[in-house]
Structures are given as C-alpha cells and as structure tokens.
Amino acid sequence: MIYSSVSGVSPASSGFLCLADQQKVEWNSRTVSTLHALVVGFFCLYILLFDDAVNEDPVWGDPTLVKINVGMTTGYLISGKIGTDTL
C-alpha cells in the first residue's frame, strides 16, 4: 500500500519519468525508507524527551508509543520483505 502511494507521488520529482523501471522501483523503495526513518526518528525523539513511562522505568515500563513505534517498524520490515520477494 505504501509503495503504491509513493509511486503516485514520485513522478512529481524531476527526472523520474526518464528512469528505467528497475531504477523507479529503487527510487520508490528509497522514498519509503526515508519517510519511515523520519517518522520513526521523530517518534523516538519524542519518546526519549517526553514519554513519562519510559523516563520512569526504561526497562519494565509500559509505554504505548514505544509499542506503536515497534509496530510501525515491524510493518515496514515485513512490507520490505514482501516487496522484494515479488520483484
């Protein structure tokens, strides 16, 4: 789903239409990777600075945002695995 939505945005970049098909797939993959890194990075920074559950007990706390972040990363990794298996 994410890969197909990125492919709709990528043609707005200059030179995208001139790329070969394999290069377009790589471009879309890198775009998704960058977007994931930004979102998860901001979540991690917010958790580190402002999440009381993590600050009080980093090992045994029950932080909801950490679980959401792990879920997003797991989904990203699974979608990447599925995406590379179908190429």
PDB file of C-alpha atoms in Angstrom:
ATOM      1  CA  MET A   1       0.000   0.000   0.000  1.00  0.00           C
ATOM      2  CA  ILE A   2       2.747   2.445   0.935  1.00  0.00           C
ATOM      3  CA  TYR A   3       4.830   1.521  -2.094  1.00  0.00           C
ATOM      4  CA  SER A   4       1.913   2.143  -4.453  1.00  0.00           C
ATOM      5  CA  SER A   5       1.099   5.502  -2.845  1.00  0.00           C
ATOM      6  CA  VAL A   6       4.736   6.596  -3.155  1.00  0.00           C
ATOM      7  CA  SER A   7       4.756   5.665  -6.821  1.00  0.00           C
ATOM      8  CA  GLY A   8       1.937   8.177  -7.316  1.00  0.00           C
ATOM      9  CA  VAL A   9       3.996  10.974  -5.753  1.00  0.00           C
ATOM     10  CA  SER A  10       7.370  10.126  -7.294  1.00  0.00           C
ATOM     11  CA  PRO A  11       6.564  11.298 -10.847  1.00  0.00           C
ATOM     12  CA  ALA A  12       6.399  14.838  -9.437  1.00  0.00           C
ATOM     13  CA  SER A  13      10.178  14.637  -8.996  1.00  0.00           C
ATOM     14  CA  SER A  14      12.225  15.875 -11.923  1.00  0.00           C
ATOM     15  CA  GLY A  15      13.787  13.124 -13.968  1.00  0.00           C
ATOM     16  CA  PHE A  16      11.679  10.301 -12.519  1.00  0.00           C
ATOM     17  CA  LEU A  17       9.970   9.547 -15.825  1.00  0.00           C
ATOM     18  CA  CYS A  18      13.361   9.181 -17.548  1.00  0.00           C
ATOM     19  CA  LEU A  19      14.459   6.373 -15.203  1.00  0.00           C
ATOM     20  CA  ALA A  20      14.407   2.710 -16.181  1.00  0.00           C
ATOM     21  CA  ASP A  21      11.799   0.502 -14.482  1.00  0.00           C
ATOM     22  CA  GLN A  22      14.307  -1.015 -12.049  1.00  0.00           C
ATOM     23  CA  GLN A  23      15.552   2.460 -11.123  1.00  0.00           C
ATOM     24  CA  LYS A  24      11.952   3.586 -10.499  1.00  0.00           C
ATOM     25  CA  VAL A  25      11.450   0.656  -8.115  1.00  0.00           C
ATOM     26  CA  GLU A  26      14.664   1.553  -6.304  1.00  0.00           C
ATOM     27  CA  TRP A  27      13.632   5.238  -6.152  1.00  0.00           C
ATOM     28  CA  ASN A  28      10.255   4.333  -4.645  1.00  0.00           C
ATOM     29  CA  SER A  29      11.913   1.976  -2.159  1.00  0.00           C
ATOM     30  CA  ARG A  30      14.331   4.669  -1.026  1.00  0.00           C
ATOM     31  CA  THR A  31      11.488   7.178  -0.719  1.00  0.00           C
ATOM     32  CA  VAL A  32       9.558   4.812   1.560  1.00  0.00           C
ATOM     33  CA  SER A  33      12.736   4.131   3.550  1.00  0.00           C
ATOM     34  CA  THR A  34      13.386   7.836   4.045  1.00  0.00           C
ATOM     35  CA  LEU A  35       9.780   8.505   5.054  1.00  0.00           C
ATOM     36  CA  HIS A  36       9.904   5.624   7.548  1.00  0.00           C
ATOM     37  CA  ALA A  37      13.194   6.852   9.021  1.00  0.00           C
ATOM     38  CA  LEU A  38      11.796  10.363   9.503  1.00  0.00           C
ATOM     39  CA  VAL A  39       8.558   9.213  11.145  1.00  0.00           C
ATOM     40  CA  VAL A  40      10.193   6.648  13.432  1.00  0.00           C
ATOM     41  CA  GLY A  41      13.039   9.041  14.242  1.00  0.00           C
ATOM     42  CA  PHE A  42      10.636  11.762  15.348  1.00  0.00           C
ATOM     43  CA  PHE A  43       8.702   9.216  17.423  1.00  0.00           C
ATOM     44  CA  CYS A  44      11.935   8.070  19.104  1.00  0.00           C
ATOM     45  CA  LEU A  45      12.989  11.618  19.853  1.00  0.00           C
ATOM     46  CA  TYR A  46       9.570  12.443  21.315  1.00  0.00           C
ATOM     47  CA  ILE A  47       9.600   9.260  23.405  1.00  0.00           C
ATOM     48  CA  LEU A  48      13.086   9.994  24.684  1.00  0.00           C
ATOM     49  CA  LEU A  49      12.259  13.552  25.698  1.00  0.00           C
ATOM     50  CA  PHE A  50       8.619  13.490  26.778  1.00  0.00           C
ATOM     51  CA  ASP A  51       7.276   9.973  27.489  1.00  0.00           C
ATOM     52  CA  ASP A  52       6.988   9.616  31.264  1.00  0.00           C
ATOM     53  CA  ALA A  53       6.614   5.819  31.213  1.00  0.00           C
ATOM     54  CA  VAL A  54       9.999   5.443  29.508  1.00  0.00           C
ATOM     55  CA  ASN A  55      11.696   8.007  31.700  1.00  0.00           C
ATOM     56  CA  GLU A  56      10.417   6.452  34.941  1.00  0.00           C
ATOM     57  CA  ASP A  57      11.281   2.829  34.126  1.00  0.00           C
ATOM     58  CA  PRO A  58      13.037   2.312  30.777  1.00  0.00           C
ATOM     59  CA  VAL A  59      13.172  -1.486  31.080  1.00  0.00           C
ATOM     60  CA  TRP A  60       9.849  -2.519  32.627  1.00  0.00           C
ATOM     61  CA  GLY A  61       7.643   0.483  31.825  1.00  0.00           C
ATOM     62  CA  ASP A  62       4.586   0.027  29.632  1.00  0.00           C
ATOM     63  CA  PRO A  63       4.956   2.831  27.075  1.00  0.00           C
ATOM     64  CA  THR A  64       2.247   2.835  24.418  1.00  0.00           C
ATOM     65  CA  LEU A  65       4.220   4.993  21.995  1.00  0.00           C
ATOM     66  CA  VAL A  66       7.113   2.533  22.018  1.00  0.00           C
ATOM     67  CA  LYS A  67       4.722  -0.270  21.081  1.00  0.00           C
ATOM     68  CA  ILE A  68       3.317   1.827  18.235  1.00  0.00           C
ATOM     69  CA  ASN A  69       6.839   2.606  17.044  1.00  0.00           C
ATOM     70  CA  VAL A  70       7.824  -1.073  17.131  1.00  0.00           C
ATOM     71  CA  GLY A  71       4.636  -1.918  15.234  1.00  0.00           C
ATOM     72  CA  MET A  72       5.430   0.624  12.517  1.00  0.00           C
ATOM     73  CA  THR A  73       8.961  -0.698  12.178  1.00  0.00           C
ATOM     74  CA  THR A  74       7.768  -4.305  12.054  1.00  0.00           C
ATOM     75  CA  GLY A  75       5.236  -3.428   9.368  1.00  0.00           C
ATOM     76  CA  TYR A  76       7.904  -1.599   7.388  1.00  0.00           C
ATOM     77  CA  LEU A  77      10.267  -4.566   7.554  1.00  0.00           C
ATOM     78  CA  ILE A  78       7.553  -7.050   6.567  1.00  0.00           C
ATOM     79  CA  SER A  79       6.398  -4.865   3.673  1.00  0.00           C
ATOM     80  CA  GLY A  80      10.006  -4.559   2.532  1.00  0.00           C
ATOM     81  CA  LYS A  81      10.405  -8.328   2.622  1.00  0.00           C
ATOM     82  CA  ILE A  82       7.177  -8.849   0.696  1.00  0.00           C
ATOM     83  CA  GLY A  83       8.138  -6.110  -1.761  1.00  0.00           C
ATOM     84  CA  THR A  84      11.491  -7.689  -2.551  1.00  0.00           C
ATOM     85  CA  ASP A  85      10.017 -11.187  -2.883  1.00  0.00           C
ATOM     86  CA  THR A  86       7.513 -10.050  -5.517  1.00  0.00           C
ATOM     87  CA  LEU A  87      10.033  -8.311  -7.784  1.00  0.00           C
TER      88      LEU A  87
END
